[in-house]
XYZ file of C-alpha atoms in Angstrom:
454
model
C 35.572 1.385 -15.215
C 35.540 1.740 -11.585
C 36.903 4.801 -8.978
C 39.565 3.281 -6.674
C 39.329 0.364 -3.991
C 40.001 2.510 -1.079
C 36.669 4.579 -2.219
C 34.836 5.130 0.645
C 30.846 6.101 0.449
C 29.985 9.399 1.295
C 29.496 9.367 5.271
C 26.161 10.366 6.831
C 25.529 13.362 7.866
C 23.631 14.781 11.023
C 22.025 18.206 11.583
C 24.320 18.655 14.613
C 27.330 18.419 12.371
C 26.008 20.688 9.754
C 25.710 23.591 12.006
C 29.400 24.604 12.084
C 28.534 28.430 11.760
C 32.337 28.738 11.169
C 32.986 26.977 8.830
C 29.993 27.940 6.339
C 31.585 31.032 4.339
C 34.720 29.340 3.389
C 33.479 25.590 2.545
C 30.587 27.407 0.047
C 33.161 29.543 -1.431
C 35.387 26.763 -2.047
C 32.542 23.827 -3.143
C 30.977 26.518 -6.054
C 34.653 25.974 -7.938
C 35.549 22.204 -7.341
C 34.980 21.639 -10.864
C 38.122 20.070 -11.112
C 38.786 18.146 -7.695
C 37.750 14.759 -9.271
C 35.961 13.296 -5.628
C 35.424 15.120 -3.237
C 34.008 13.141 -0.102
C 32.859 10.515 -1.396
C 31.408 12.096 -4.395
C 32.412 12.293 -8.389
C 32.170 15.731 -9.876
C 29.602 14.158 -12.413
C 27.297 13.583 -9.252
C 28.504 17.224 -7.563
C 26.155 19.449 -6.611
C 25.969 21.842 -9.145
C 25.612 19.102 -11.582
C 22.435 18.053 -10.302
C 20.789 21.499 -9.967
C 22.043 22.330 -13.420
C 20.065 19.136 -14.554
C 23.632 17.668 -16.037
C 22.762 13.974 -14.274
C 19.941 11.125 -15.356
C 18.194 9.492 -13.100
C 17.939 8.646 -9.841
C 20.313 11.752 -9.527
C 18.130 14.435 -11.133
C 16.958 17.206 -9.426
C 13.602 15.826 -9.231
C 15.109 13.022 -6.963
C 16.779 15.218 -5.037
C 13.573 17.070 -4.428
C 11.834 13.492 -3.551
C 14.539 12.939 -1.434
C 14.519 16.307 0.523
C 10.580 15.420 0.757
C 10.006 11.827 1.607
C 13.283 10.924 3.537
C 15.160 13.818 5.334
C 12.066 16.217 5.775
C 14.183 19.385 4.651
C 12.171 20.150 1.000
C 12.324 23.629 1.777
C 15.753 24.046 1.676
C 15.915 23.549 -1.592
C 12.746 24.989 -2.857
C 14.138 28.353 -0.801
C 17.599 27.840 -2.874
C 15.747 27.434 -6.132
C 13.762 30.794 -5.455
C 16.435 32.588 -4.854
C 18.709 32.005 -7.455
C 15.676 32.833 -9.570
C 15.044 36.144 -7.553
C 18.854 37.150 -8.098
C 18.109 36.704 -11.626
C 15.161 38.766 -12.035
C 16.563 41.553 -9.871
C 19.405 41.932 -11.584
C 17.115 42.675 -15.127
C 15.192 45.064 -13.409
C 16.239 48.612 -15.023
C 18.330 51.031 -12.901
C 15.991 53.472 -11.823
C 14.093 50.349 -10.423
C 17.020 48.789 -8.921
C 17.718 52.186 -6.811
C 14.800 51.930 -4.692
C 16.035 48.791 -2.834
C 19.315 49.605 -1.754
C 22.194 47.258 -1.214
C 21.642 45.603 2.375
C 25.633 46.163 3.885
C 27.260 44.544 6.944
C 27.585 47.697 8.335
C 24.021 47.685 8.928
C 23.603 44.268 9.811
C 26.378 44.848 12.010
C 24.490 48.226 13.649
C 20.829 45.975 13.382
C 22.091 43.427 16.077
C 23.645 45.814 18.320
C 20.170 48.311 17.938
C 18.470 45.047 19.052
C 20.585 43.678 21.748
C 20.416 47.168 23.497
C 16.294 47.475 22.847
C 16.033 43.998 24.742
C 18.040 45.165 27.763
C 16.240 48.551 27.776
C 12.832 46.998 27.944
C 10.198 44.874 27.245
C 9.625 43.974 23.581
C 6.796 44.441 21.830
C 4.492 41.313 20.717
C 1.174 41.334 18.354
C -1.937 41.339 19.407
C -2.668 37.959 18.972
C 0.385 36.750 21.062
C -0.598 38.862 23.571
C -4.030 37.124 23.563
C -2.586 33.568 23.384
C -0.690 34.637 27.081
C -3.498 36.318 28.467
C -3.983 35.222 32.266
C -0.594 33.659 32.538
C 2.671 34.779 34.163
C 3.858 36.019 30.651
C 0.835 38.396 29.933
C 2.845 41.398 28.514
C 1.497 45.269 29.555
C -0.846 46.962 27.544
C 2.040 49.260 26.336
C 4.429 46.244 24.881
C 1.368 45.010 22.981
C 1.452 46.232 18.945
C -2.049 47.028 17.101
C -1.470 46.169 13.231
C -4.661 47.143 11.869
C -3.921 50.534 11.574
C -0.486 50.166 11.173
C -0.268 47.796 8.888
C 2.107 48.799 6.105
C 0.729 46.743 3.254
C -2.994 47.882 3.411
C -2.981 49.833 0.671
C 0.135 48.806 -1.348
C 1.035 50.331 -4.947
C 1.493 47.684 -7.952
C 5.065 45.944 -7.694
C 7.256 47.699 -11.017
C 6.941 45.760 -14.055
C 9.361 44.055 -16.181
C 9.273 43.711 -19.676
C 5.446 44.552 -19.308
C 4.556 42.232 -16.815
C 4.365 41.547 -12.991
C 7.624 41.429 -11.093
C 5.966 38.718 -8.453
C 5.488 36.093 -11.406
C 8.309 33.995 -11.780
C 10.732 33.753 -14.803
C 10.872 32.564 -17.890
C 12.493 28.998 -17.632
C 12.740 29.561 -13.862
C 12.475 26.835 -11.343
C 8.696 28.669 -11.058
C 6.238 29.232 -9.152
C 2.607 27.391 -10.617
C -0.329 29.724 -10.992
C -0.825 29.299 -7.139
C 1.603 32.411 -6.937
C -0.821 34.547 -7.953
C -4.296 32.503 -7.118
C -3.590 32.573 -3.275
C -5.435 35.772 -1.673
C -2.040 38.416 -0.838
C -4.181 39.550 1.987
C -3.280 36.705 3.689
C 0.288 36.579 3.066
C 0.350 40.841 3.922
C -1.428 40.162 7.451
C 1.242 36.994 8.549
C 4.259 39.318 7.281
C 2.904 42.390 8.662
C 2.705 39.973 11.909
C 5.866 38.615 11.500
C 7.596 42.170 11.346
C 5.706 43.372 14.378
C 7.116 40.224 16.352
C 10.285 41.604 15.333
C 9.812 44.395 16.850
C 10.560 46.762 13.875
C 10.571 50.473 14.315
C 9.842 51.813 11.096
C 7.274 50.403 8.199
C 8.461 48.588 5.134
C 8.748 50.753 1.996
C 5.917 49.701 0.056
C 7.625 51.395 -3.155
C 10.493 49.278 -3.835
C 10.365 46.303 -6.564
C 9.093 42.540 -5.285
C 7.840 44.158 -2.014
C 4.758 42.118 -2.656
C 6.616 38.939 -2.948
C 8.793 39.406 -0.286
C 5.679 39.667 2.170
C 4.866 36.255 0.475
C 8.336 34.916 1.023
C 8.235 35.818 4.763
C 4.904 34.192 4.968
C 5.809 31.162 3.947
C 9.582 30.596 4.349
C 10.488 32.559 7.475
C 7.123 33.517 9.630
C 6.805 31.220 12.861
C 4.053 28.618 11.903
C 4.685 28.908 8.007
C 4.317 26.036 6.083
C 7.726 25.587 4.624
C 9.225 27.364 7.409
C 13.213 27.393 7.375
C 15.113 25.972 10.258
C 16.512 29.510 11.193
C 18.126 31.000 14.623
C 15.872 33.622 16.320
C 18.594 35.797 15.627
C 18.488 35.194 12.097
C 15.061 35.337 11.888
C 14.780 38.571 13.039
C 18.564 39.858 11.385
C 16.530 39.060 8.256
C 13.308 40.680 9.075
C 15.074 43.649 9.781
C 16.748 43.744 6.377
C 13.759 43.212 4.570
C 11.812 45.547 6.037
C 14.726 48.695 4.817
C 14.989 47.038 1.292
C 14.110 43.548 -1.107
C 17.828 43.939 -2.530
C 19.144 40.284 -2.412
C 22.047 41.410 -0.535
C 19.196 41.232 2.304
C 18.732 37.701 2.220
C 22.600 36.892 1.925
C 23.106 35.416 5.426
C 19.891 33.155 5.349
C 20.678 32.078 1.651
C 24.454 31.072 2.038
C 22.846 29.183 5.716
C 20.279 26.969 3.227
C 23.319 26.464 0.758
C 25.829 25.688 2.962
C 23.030 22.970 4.358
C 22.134 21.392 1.276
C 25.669 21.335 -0.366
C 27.486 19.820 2.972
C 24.378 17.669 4.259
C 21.913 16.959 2.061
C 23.279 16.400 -0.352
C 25.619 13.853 0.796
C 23.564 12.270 2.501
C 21.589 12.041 -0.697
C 24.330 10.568 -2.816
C 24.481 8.124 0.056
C 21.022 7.192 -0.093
C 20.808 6.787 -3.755
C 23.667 4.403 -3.534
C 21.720 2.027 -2.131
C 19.912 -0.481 -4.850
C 17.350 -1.906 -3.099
C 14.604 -1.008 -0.233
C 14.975 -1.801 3.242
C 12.812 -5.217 3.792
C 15.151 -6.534 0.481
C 18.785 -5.200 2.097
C 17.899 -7.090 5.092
C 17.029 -9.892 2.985
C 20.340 -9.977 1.297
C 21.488 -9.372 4.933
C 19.944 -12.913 5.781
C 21.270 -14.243 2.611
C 24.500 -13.499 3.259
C 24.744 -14.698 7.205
C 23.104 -17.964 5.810
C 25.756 -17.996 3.285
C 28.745 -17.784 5.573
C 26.556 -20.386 8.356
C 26.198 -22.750 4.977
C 30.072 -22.700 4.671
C 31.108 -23.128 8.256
C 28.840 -26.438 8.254
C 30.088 -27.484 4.967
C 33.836 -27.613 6.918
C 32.999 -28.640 10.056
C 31.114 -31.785 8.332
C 34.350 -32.820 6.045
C 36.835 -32.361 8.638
C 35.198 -34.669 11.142
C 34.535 -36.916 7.856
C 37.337 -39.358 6.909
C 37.796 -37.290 3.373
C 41.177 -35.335 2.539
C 41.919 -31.850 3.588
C 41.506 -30.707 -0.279
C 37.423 -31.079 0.182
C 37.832 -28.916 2.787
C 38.197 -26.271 -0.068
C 34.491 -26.603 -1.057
C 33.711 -24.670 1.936
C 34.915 -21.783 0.306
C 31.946 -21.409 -2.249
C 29.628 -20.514 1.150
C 32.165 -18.570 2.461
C 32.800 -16.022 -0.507
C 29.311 -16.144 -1.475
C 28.169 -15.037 1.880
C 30.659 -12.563 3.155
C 30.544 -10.540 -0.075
C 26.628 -10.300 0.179
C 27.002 -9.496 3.093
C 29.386 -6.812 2.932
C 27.449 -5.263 0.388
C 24.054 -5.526 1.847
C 25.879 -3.877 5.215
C 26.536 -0.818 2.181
C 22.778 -0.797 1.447
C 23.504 -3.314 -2.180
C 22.014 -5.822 -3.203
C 24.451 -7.843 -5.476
C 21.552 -9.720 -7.840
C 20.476 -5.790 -8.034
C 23.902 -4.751 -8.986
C 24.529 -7.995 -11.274
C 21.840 -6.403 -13.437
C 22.606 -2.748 -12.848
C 18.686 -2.279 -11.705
C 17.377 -0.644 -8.658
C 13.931 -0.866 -6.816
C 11.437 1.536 -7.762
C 11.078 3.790 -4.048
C 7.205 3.729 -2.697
C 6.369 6.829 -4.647
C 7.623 5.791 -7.989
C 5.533 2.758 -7.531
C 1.936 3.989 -8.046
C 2.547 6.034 -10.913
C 0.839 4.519 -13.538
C -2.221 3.971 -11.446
C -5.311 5.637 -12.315
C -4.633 8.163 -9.595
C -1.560 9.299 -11.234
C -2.617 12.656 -12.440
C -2.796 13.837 -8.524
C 0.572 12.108 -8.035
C 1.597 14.508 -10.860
C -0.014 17.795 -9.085
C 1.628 17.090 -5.786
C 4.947 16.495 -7.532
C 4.674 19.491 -9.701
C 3.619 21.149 -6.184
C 7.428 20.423 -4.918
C 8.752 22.761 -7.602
C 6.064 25.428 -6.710
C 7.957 27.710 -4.366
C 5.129 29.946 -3.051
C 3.888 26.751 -2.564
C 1.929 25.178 0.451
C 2.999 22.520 3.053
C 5.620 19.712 2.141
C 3.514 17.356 4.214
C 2.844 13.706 2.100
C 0.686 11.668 4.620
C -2.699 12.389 2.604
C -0.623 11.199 -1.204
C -2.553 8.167 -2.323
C 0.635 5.709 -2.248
C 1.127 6.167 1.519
C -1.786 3.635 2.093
C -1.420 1.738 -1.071
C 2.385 0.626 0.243
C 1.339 0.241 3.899
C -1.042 -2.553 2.264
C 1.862 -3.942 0.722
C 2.691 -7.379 1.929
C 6.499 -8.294 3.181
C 7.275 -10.449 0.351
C 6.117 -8.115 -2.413
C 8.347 -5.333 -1.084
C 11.482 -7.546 -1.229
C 10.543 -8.600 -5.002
C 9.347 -5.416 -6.107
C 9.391 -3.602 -9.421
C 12.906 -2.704 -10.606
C 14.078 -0.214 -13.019
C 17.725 0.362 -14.805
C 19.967 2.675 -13.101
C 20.992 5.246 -15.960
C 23.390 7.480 -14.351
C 26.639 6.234 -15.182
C 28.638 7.409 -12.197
C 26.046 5.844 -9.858
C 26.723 2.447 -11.631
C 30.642 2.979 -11.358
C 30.347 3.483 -7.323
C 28.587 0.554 -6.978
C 30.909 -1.532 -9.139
C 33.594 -0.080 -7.218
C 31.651 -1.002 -3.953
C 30.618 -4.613 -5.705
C 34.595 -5.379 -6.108
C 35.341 -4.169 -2.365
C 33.036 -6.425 -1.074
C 34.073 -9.186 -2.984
C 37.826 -8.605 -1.702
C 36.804 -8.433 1.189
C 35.137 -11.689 0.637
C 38.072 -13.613 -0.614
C 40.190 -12.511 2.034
C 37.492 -13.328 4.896
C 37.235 -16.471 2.990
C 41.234 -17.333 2.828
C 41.373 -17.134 6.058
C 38.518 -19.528 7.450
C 39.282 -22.089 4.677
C 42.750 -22.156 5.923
C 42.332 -22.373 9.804
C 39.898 -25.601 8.844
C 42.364 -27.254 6.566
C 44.964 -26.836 9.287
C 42.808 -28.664 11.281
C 43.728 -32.862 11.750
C 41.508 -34.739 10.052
C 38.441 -36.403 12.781
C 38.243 -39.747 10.845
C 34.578 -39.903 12.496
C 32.603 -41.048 9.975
């Protein structure tokens, strides 16, 4: 079974084009129920979004390649880690009890509304306020701020003495879920000093009048949230506006309701439903590595050279225009591996429904393959540290890897079944195309008189 022949791959999509602010509300409200809409750019509902997160897809479409994906090739894991944490948060703060739930109030547009106005006229008033150590990293240059704009946290800093986060179901609010996408025992191992110092800094930066209230459920977490997902320097810091960045500072510091990371959280959705995640369906389309595409590539322009010699040889000959038809054989060969190479296939891939093995599936059976497992559980970890990969042991291993070895390396069947009926459906469209290309130059040469030259 194949999707139709005017299926076209989902196209590629840039950051530039994923920042339509406008557009954001209405496109997330309308991709959570497209259960129903069969394909939607490019993409089957079995390989939809929600399908993946929900685990309903085998491999390489699970939600562990998605994660390897976000990692190794487009650089944005913390999108997703971000999303995973809170849809878990919403879950956990909705089975806190009542009088629990009241001490975080609902975060409104109202106030958001009021927050950015409060700001906007604080910045034209005067100077804004900065940490101490800012104000040491611009000491003795033009933009040394006065002693007055410069904020002292030590003494002010609102989670020196905080009280225990409220329990559920007799244990810690700040450990994750049951079942949940969850946070490894580095959650809790990390020293909350440090994450209470970089959110205490990052609230000062944002020039917050008042002092978090220490009182209200997952206030410790949400200092460890803004230390890692939305401080400047953090290490999974989220590719956020300075106006967002400080809209959602400013709700977090009145309440940890999840109304108050709305904004942010439909901004990370909105960018991994409409960008990544094409562009990972795209991605995963393709069979084979690089070095073996443009090997097929090569193939295929050899192919279609192979053919045009093969007619211009027996039309100079003195044999009959039907030889001329042999020509063919070169011609359909190459074009259609060529036209499927140019789609990122490799047809002897596809002929055998397998797919190479990426760089960081390769080592995995290697003796170092219980730190291959910590780094991968690591992805899932969303207190987590840095996404950075240049210190994993395969880096070097595949760098070693000579050029012929990467075009004939390790394969593995595809199991996802829509996967395989996408590239069937691309496998056929190249191979029309093929015949057609092929019609065509077969019949210009046996138009041509015969040369009689040899």
């Amino acid at each position: 079974m194949v999707y139709s022949l005017t299926y076209r791959r989902p196209p590629h999509v840039d950051s530039s084009r994923a920042s339509l602010n406008g557009e954001k509300a209405r496109s997330i409200g309308g991709s959570m129920h497209s259960g129903g809409s069969g394909m939607s750019f490019g993409i089957p509902d079995a390989l939809s979004f929600d399908r993946i997160i929900a685990g309903g897809t085998c491999p390489p479409c699970t939600t562990r390649d998605f994660m390897n994906y976000l990692i190794y090739i487009e650089y944005a894991a913390e999108n997703l880690q971000f999303f995973l944490w809170h849809r878990d948060y919403l879950k956990r703060f909705s089975e806190l009890p009542s009088n629990e739930r009241a001490l975080a109030p609902e975060w409104t547009a109202e106030q958001a509304d009021a927050e950015a106005l409060a700001s906007q006229t604080t910045t034209a008033a005067g100077p804004k306020t900065i940490s101490r150590e800012a104000a040491a990293a611009f000491k003795g240059t033009d933009f040394a701020p006065t002693t007055a704009s410069v904020v002292e946290l030590k003494n002010g800093d609102p989670f020196n003495t905080p009280p225990r986060t409220p329990t559920v179901g007799g244990r810690d609010s700040s450990t994750p879920s049951d079942g949940g996408w969850g946070e490894s025992d580095s959650f809790m191992r990390t020293p909350s000093k440090s994450y209470r110092k970089k959110a205490a800094g990052a609230f000062a930066e944002a020039d917050l009048k008042w002092q978090p209230f220490t009182i209200q459920p997952f206030r410790e977490e949400i200092s460890r949230v803004i230390a890692i997902y939305v401080a400047h320097g953090s290490p999974r810091q989220l590719n956020l506006s300075s106006k967002e960045r400080a809209s959602l500072l400013h709700a977090l510091s009145y309440t940890t309701h999840p109304s108050a990371i709305g904004k942010v959280a439909q901004t990370v959705e909105w960018s991994l439903r409409h960008q990544s995640h094409p562009n990972f369906i795209r991605w995963t389309i393709c069979n084979g590595n690089r070095p073996r595409v443009i090997f097929a590539r090569g193939l295929g322009v050899a192919g279609i050279v192979g053919g045009i010699l093969a007619a211009i040889l027996i039309t100079l000959s003195h044999a009959g225009r039907g030889w001329r038809v042999l020509s063919a054989v070169g011609f359909l060969i190459g074009c259609a591996t060529l036209i499927a190479a140019w789609k990122g296939m490799c047809v002897v891939l596809h002929g055998l429904h397998h797919r190479h093995l990426r760089p960081w599936e390769l080592f995995a059976g290697d003796d170092d393959s219980s730190s291959d497992v910590e780094l991968k559980k690591a992805s899932f970890d969303t207190m987590g540290s840095s996404n950075s990969y240049e210190d994993e042991p395969w880096v070097a291993k595949y760098e070693k890897r000579n050029l012929i070895r990467k075009i004939f390396d390790r394969e593995v069947w595809i199991q996802e079944p829509a996967l395989r009926q996408i590239q069937d459906t691309i496998f056929l469209q190249a191979l029309g195309g093929g015949l057609l290309i092929t019609a065509v130059s077969v019949g210009i040469f046996v138009a041509v008189p015969q040369g009689n030259y040899y």
